[in-house]
PDB file of C-alpha atoms in Angstrom:
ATOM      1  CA  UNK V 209      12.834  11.942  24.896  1.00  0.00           C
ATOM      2  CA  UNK V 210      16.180  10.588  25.067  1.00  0.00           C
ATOM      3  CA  UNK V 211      18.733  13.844  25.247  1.00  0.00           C
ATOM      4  CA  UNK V 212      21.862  13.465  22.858  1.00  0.00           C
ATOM      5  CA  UNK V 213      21.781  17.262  21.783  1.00  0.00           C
ATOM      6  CA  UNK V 214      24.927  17.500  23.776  1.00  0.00           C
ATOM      7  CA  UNK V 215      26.578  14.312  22.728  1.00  0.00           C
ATOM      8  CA  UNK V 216      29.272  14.442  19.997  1.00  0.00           C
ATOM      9  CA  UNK V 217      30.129  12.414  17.112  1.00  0.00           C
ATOM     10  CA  UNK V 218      30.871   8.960  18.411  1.00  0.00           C
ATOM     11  CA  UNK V 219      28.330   8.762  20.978  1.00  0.00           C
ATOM     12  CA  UNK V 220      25.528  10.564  18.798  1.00  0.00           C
ATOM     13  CA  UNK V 221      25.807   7.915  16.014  1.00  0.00           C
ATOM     14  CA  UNK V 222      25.869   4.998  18.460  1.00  0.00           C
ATOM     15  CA  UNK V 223      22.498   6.491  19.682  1.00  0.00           C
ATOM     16  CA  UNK V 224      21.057   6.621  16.211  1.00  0.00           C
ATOM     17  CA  UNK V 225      22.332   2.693  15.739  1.00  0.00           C
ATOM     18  CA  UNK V 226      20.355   1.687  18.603  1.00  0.00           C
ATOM     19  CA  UNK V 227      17.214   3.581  17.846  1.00  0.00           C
ATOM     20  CA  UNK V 228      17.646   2.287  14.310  1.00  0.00           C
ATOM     21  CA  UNK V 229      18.108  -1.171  15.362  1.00  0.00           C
ATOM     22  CA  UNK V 230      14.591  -1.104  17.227  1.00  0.00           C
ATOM     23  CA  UNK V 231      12.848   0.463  14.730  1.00  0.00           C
ATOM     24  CA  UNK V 232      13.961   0.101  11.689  1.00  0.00           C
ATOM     25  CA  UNK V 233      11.872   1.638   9.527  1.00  0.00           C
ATOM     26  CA  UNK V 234      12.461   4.913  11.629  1.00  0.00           C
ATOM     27  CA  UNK V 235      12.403   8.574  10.006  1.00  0.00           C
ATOM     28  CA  UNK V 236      14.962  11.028  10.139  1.00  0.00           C
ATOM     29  CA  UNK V 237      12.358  13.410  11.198  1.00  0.00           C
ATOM     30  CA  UNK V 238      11.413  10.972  13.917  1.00  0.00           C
ATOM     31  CA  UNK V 239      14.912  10.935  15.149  1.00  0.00           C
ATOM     32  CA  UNK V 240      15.073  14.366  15.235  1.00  0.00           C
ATOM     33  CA  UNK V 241      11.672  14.478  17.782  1.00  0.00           C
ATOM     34  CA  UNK V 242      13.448  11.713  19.682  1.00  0.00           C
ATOM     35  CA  UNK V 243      17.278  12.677  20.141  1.00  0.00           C
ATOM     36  CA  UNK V 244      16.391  16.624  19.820  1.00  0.00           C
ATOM     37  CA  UNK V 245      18.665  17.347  17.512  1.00  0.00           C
ATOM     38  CA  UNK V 246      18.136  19.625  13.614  1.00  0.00           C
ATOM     39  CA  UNK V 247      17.734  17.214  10.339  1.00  0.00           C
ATOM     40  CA  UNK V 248      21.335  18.526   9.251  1.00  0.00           C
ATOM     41  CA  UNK V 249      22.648  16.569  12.640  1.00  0.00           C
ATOM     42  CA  UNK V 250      20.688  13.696  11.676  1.00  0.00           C
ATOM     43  CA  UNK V 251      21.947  13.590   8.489  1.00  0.00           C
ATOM     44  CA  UNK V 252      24.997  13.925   9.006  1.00  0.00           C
ATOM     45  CA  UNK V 253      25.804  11.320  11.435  1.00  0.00           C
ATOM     46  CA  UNK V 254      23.472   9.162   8.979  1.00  0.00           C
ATOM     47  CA  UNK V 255      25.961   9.489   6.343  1.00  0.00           C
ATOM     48  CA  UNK V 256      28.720   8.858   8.490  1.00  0.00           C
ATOM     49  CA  UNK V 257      27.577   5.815   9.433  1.00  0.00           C
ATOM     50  CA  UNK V 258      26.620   4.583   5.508  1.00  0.00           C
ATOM     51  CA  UNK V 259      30.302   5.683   4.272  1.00  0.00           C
ATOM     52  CA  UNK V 260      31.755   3.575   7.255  1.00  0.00           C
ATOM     53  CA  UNK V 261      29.668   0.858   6.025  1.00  0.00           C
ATOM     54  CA  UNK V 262      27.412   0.320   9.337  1.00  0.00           C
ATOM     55  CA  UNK V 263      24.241   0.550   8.053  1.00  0.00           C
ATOM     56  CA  UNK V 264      22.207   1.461   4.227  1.00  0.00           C
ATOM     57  CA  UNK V 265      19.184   2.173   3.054  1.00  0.00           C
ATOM     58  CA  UNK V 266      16.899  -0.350   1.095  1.00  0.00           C
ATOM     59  CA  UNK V 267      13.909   0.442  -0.389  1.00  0.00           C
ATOM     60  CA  UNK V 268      12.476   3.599  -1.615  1.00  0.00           C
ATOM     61  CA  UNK V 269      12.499   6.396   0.863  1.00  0.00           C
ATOM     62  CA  UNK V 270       9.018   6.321   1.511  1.00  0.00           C
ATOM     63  CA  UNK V 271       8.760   2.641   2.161  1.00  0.00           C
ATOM     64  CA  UNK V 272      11.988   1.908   2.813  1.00  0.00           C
ATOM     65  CA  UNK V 273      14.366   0.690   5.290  1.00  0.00           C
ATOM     66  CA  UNK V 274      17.416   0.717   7.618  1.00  0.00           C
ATOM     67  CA  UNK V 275      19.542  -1.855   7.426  1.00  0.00           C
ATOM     68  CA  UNK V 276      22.571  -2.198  10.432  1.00  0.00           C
ATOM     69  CA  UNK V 277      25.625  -4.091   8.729  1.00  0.00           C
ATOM     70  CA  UNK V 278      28.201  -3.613  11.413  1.00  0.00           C
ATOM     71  CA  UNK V 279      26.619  -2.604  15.006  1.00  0.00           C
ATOM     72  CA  UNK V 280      29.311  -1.531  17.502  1.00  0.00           C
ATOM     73  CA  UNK V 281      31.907  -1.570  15.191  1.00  0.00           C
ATOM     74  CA  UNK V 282      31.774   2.089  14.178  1.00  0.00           C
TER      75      UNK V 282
END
């Protein structure tokens, strides 16, 4: 399990990028099980990261997927 629960901002959505940009078809509820963190964490730094323009969704969000626009340039 990689531990971020302690993490803040900057460093929480820079581990999200790079679990994203191995996976991208990762869950939110999957990140939670791997960073340890609640879904309102998760989904927060998620929409951080989309109104910054680093990364969006395509697809549905059953069969969707992440897309990473700007890594490490957050």
């Amino acid at each position: 399990m990689y531990q971020v629960r302690s993490q803040k901002g900057a460093e929480r959505k820079q581990a999200i990028l790079e679990f994203l940009t191995e996976n991208h078809k990762m869950t939110q509820i999957q990140l939670m099980k791997e960073m340890d963190l609640t879904r309102k964490q998760i989904q927060k730094a998620i929409k951080k990261l989309q109104e910054n323009g680093v990364n969006e969704r395509e697809g549905s969000n059953r069969n969707g997927h992440w897309v990473i626009k700007k890594y490490g340039e957050q």
